[in-house]
Coordinates of C-alpha atoms in Angstrom, one line a residue:
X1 CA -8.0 8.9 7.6
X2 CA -5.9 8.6 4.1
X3 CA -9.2 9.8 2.6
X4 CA -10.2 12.6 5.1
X5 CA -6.9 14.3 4.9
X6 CA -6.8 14.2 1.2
X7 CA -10.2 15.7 0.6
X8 CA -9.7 18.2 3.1
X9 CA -6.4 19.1 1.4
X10 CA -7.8 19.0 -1.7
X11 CA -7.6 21.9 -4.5
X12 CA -9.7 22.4 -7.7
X13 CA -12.4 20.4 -8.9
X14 CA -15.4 20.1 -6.3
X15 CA -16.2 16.5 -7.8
X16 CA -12.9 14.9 -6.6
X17 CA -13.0 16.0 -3.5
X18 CA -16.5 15.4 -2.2
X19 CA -16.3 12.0 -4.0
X20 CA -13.0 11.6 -1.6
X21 CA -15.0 12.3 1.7
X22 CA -17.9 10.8 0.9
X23 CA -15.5 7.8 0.8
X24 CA -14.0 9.1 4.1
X25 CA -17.4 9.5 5.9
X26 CA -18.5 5.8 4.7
X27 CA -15.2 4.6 5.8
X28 CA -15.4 5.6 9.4
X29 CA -19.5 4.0 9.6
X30 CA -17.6 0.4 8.6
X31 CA -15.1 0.9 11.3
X32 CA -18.1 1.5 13.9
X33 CA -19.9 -1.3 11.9
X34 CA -16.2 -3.6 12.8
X35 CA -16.0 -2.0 15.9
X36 CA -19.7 -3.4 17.1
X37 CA -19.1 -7.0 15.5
X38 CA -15.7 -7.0 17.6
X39 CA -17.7 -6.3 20.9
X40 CA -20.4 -8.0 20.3
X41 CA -18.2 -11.3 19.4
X42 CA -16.2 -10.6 22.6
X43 CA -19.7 -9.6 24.6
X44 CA -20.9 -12.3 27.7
X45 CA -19.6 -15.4 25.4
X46 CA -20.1 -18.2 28.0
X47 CA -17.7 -20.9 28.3
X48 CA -19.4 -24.1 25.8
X49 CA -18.7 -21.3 23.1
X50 CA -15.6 -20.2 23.9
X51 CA -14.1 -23.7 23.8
X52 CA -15.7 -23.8 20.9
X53 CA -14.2 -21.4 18.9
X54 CA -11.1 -22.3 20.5
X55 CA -10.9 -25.0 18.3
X56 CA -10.2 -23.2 15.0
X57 CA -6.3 -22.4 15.2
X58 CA -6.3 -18.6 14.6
X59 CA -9.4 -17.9 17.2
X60 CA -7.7 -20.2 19.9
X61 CA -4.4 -18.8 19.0
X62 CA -5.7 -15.3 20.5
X63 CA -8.0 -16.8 23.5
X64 CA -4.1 -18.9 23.8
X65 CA -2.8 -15.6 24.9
X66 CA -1.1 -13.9 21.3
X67 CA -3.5 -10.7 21.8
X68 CA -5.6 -10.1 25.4
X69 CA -5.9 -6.5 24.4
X70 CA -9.3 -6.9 24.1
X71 CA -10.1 -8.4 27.8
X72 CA -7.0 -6.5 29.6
X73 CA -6.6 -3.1 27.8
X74 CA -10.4 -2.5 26.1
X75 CA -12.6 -4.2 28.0
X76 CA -13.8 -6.5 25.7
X77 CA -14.0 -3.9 22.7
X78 CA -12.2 -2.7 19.5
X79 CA -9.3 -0.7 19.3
X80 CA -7.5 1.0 16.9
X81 CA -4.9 -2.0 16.0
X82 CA -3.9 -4.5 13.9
X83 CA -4.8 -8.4 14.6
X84 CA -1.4 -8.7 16.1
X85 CA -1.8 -5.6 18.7
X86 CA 0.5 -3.1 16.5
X87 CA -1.1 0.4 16.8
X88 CA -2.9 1.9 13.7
X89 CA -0.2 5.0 12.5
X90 CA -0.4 8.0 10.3
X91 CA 2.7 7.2 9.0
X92 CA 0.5 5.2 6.4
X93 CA -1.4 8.1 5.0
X94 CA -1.0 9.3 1.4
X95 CA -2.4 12.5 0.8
X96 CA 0.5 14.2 -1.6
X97 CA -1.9 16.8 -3.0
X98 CA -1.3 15.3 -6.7
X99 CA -4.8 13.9 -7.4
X100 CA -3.6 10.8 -9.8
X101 CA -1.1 9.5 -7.6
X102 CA -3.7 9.7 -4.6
X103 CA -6.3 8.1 -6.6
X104 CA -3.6 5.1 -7.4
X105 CA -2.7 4.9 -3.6
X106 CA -6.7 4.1 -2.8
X107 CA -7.0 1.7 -5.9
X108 CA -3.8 -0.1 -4.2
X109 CA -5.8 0.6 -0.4
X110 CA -9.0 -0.7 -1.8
X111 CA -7.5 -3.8 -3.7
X112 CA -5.3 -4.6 -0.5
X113 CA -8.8 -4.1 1.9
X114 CA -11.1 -6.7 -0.3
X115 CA -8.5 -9.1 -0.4
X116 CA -7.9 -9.3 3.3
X117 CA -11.7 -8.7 3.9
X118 CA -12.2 -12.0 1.2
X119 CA -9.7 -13.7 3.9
X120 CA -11.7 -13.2 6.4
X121 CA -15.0 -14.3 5.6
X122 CA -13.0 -17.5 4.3
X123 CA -11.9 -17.8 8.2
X124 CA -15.2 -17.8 9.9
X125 CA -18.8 -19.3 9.5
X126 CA -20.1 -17.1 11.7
X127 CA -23.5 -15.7 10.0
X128 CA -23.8 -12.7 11.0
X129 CA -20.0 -12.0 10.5
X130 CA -20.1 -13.1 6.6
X131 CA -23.1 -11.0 6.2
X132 CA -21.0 -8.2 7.5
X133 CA -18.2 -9.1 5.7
X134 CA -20.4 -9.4 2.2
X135 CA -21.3 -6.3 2.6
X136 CA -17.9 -4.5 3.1
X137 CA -16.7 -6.7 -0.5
X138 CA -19.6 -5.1 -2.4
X139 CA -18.7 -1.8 -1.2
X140 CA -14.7 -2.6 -1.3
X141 CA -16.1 -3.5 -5.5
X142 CA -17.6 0.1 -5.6
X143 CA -14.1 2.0 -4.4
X144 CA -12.1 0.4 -6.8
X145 CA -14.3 1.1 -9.4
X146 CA -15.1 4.8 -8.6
X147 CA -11.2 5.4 -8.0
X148 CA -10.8 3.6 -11.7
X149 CA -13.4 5.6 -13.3
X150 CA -11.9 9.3 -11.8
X151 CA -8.1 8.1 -12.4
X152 CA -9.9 7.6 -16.3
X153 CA -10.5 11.0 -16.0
X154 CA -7.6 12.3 -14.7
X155 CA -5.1 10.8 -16.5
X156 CA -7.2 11.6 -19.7
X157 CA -6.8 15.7 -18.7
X158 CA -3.4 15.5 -17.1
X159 CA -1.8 12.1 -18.4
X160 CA -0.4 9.2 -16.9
X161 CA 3.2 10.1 -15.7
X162 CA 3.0 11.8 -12.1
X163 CA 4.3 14.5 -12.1
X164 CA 2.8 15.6 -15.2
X165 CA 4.3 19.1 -14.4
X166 CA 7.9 18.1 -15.0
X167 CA 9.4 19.7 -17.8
X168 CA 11.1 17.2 -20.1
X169 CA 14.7 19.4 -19.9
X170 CA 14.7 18.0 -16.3
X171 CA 14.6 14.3 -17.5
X172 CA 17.5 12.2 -19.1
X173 CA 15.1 11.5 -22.0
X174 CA 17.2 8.4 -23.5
X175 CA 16.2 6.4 -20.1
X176 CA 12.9 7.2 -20.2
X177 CA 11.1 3.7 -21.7
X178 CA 13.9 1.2 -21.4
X179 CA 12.9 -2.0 -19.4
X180 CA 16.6 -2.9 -18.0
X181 CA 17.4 -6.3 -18.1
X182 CA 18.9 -7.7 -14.9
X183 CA 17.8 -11.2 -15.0
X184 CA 19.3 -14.5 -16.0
X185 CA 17.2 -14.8 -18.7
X186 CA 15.1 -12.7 -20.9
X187 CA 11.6 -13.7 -20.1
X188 CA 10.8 -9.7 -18.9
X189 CA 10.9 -9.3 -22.5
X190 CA 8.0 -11.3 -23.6
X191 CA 5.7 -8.2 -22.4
X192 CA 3.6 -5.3 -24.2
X193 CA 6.3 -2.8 -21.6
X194 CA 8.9 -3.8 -23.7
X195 CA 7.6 -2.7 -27.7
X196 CA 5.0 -0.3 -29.1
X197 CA 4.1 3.0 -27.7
X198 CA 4.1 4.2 -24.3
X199 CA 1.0 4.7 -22.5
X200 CA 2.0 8.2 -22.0
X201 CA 2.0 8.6 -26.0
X202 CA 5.2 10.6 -25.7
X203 CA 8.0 7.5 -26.5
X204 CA 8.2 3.5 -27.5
X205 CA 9.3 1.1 -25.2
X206 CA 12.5 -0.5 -25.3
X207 CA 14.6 -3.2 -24.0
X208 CA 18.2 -3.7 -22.8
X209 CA 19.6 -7.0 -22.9
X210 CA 22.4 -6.2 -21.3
X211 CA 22.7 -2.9 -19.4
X212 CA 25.6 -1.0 -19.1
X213 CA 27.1 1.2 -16.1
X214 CA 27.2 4.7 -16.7
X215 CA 30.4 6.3 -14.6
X216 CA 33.3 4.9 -13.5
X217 CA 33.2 2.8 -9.7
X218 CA 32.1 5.1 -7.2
X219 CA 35.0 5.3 -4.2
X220 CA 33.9 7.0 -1.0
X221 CA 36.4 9.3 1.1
X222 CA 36.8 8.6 4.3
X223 CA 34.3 9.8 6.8
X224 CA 35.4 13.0 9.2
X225 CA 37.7 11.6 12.1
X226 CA 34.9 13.1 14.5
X227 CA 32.7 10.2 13.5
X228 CA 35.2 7.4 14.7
X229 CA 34.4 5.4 11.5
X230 CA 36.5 2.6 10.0
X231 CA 39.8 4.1 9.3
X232 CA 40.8 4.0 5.4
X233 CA 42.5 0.9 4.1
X234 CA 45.2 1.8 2.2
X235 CA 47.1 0.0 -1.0
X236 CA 50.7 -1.2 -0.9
X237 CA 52.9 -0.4 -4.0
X238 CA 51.3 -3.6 -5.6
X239 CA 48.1 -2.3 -5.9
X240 CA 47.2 -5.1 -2.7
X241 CA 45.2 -3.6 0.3
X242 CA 46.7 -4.0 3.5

């Protein structure tokens, strides 16, 4: 869906956006593709092979009782969830309209899906489920790249800070490339972020051994009586709350 919406809401160049639904349209073929591997695992399994499977600890954990979705609520099918029962959301859509920081958000979504798809072949020796499974890595390998190639591009015409609209008035420039140190030691030093020029091509990095506040403390009024917060503690003559 993260793909769908942001080709849909996509503005400018053709090529980005019909390389985002083609990804889109693919994407919904591998959830039918999961969907019929699901129903056909779940499909007239007799007994023998049900106890089997019930021996490997995550498969016996769900026939145990962790998620009956599938028998009670789908009838032995898919459904839009997670392995645990949670309902799939929108809320997890990024489709911001700014093409480079889209592009990032599949690279992450992509990275994220082999992984977990490389977990699950490691869980099963079901044949025809690893052959499933291989191909969805090979094509997981083919997003990545693509999205790597066109953030190439994009980043080579509108450069790597998103927003790359921001007028440079609007930024407090002398925070811009400091790495700020807030660790024990200094090891977040030993790092090409810290020396040499940005990736940006606009600044050098820096470092900050030891940062410094900028302000004095920060003291919150009290809250209006209408919200029935804590009432204000107040300070005796010696400077002592009470």
């Amino acid at each position: 869906m993260q793909y769908l919406f942001q080709g849909w809401n996509a503005r400018g160049d053709e090529r980005y956006k019909d390389l985002i639904l083609d990804t889109g349209t693919e994407e919904l073929g591998h959830i039918e593709m999961i969907s019929t591997m699901i129903a056909r695992l779940l499909d007239d399994a007799p007994v023998n092979e049900q106890e089997k499977a019930a021996e490997d600890p995550v498969i016996g954990a769900i026939m145990g009782g962790m998620n009956p979705h599938h028998a009670i609520v789908s009838g032995l099918g898919a459904m839009p969830e997670g392995s645990t029962g949670v309902p799939w959301s929108g809320g997890y859509i990024v489709a911001s309209g700014n093409l480079v920081a889209d592009m990032r958000a599949n690279l992450n979504a992509e990275s994220q899906g082999r992984l977990q798809v490389a977990r699950l072949y490691e869980m099963t020796d079901d044949r025809g489920v690893k052959e499933m499974l291989s191909f969805l890595l090979a094509r997981d390998t083919m997003h990545q790249n693509q999205w790597i190639a066109a953030l190439k591009e994009l980043e080579k015409e509108h450069g790597v800070t998103v927003p790359s609209t921001v007028p440079k008035e609007w930024e407090a420039t002398d925070f811009s490339y400091d790495l700020l140190n807030f660790s024990e030691g200094e090891e977040s030093k030993e790092g090409s972020w810290t020396s040499g020029k940005t990736p940006d091509g606009e600044g050098k990095f820096g470092y900050v051994k030891d940062p410094q506040a900028h302000g004095g403390k920060q003291e919150l009024k009290s809250a209006p009586s209408y919200m029935h917060g804590t009432p204000p503690t107040k300070k005796d003559k010696s400077g002592i709350f009470k």
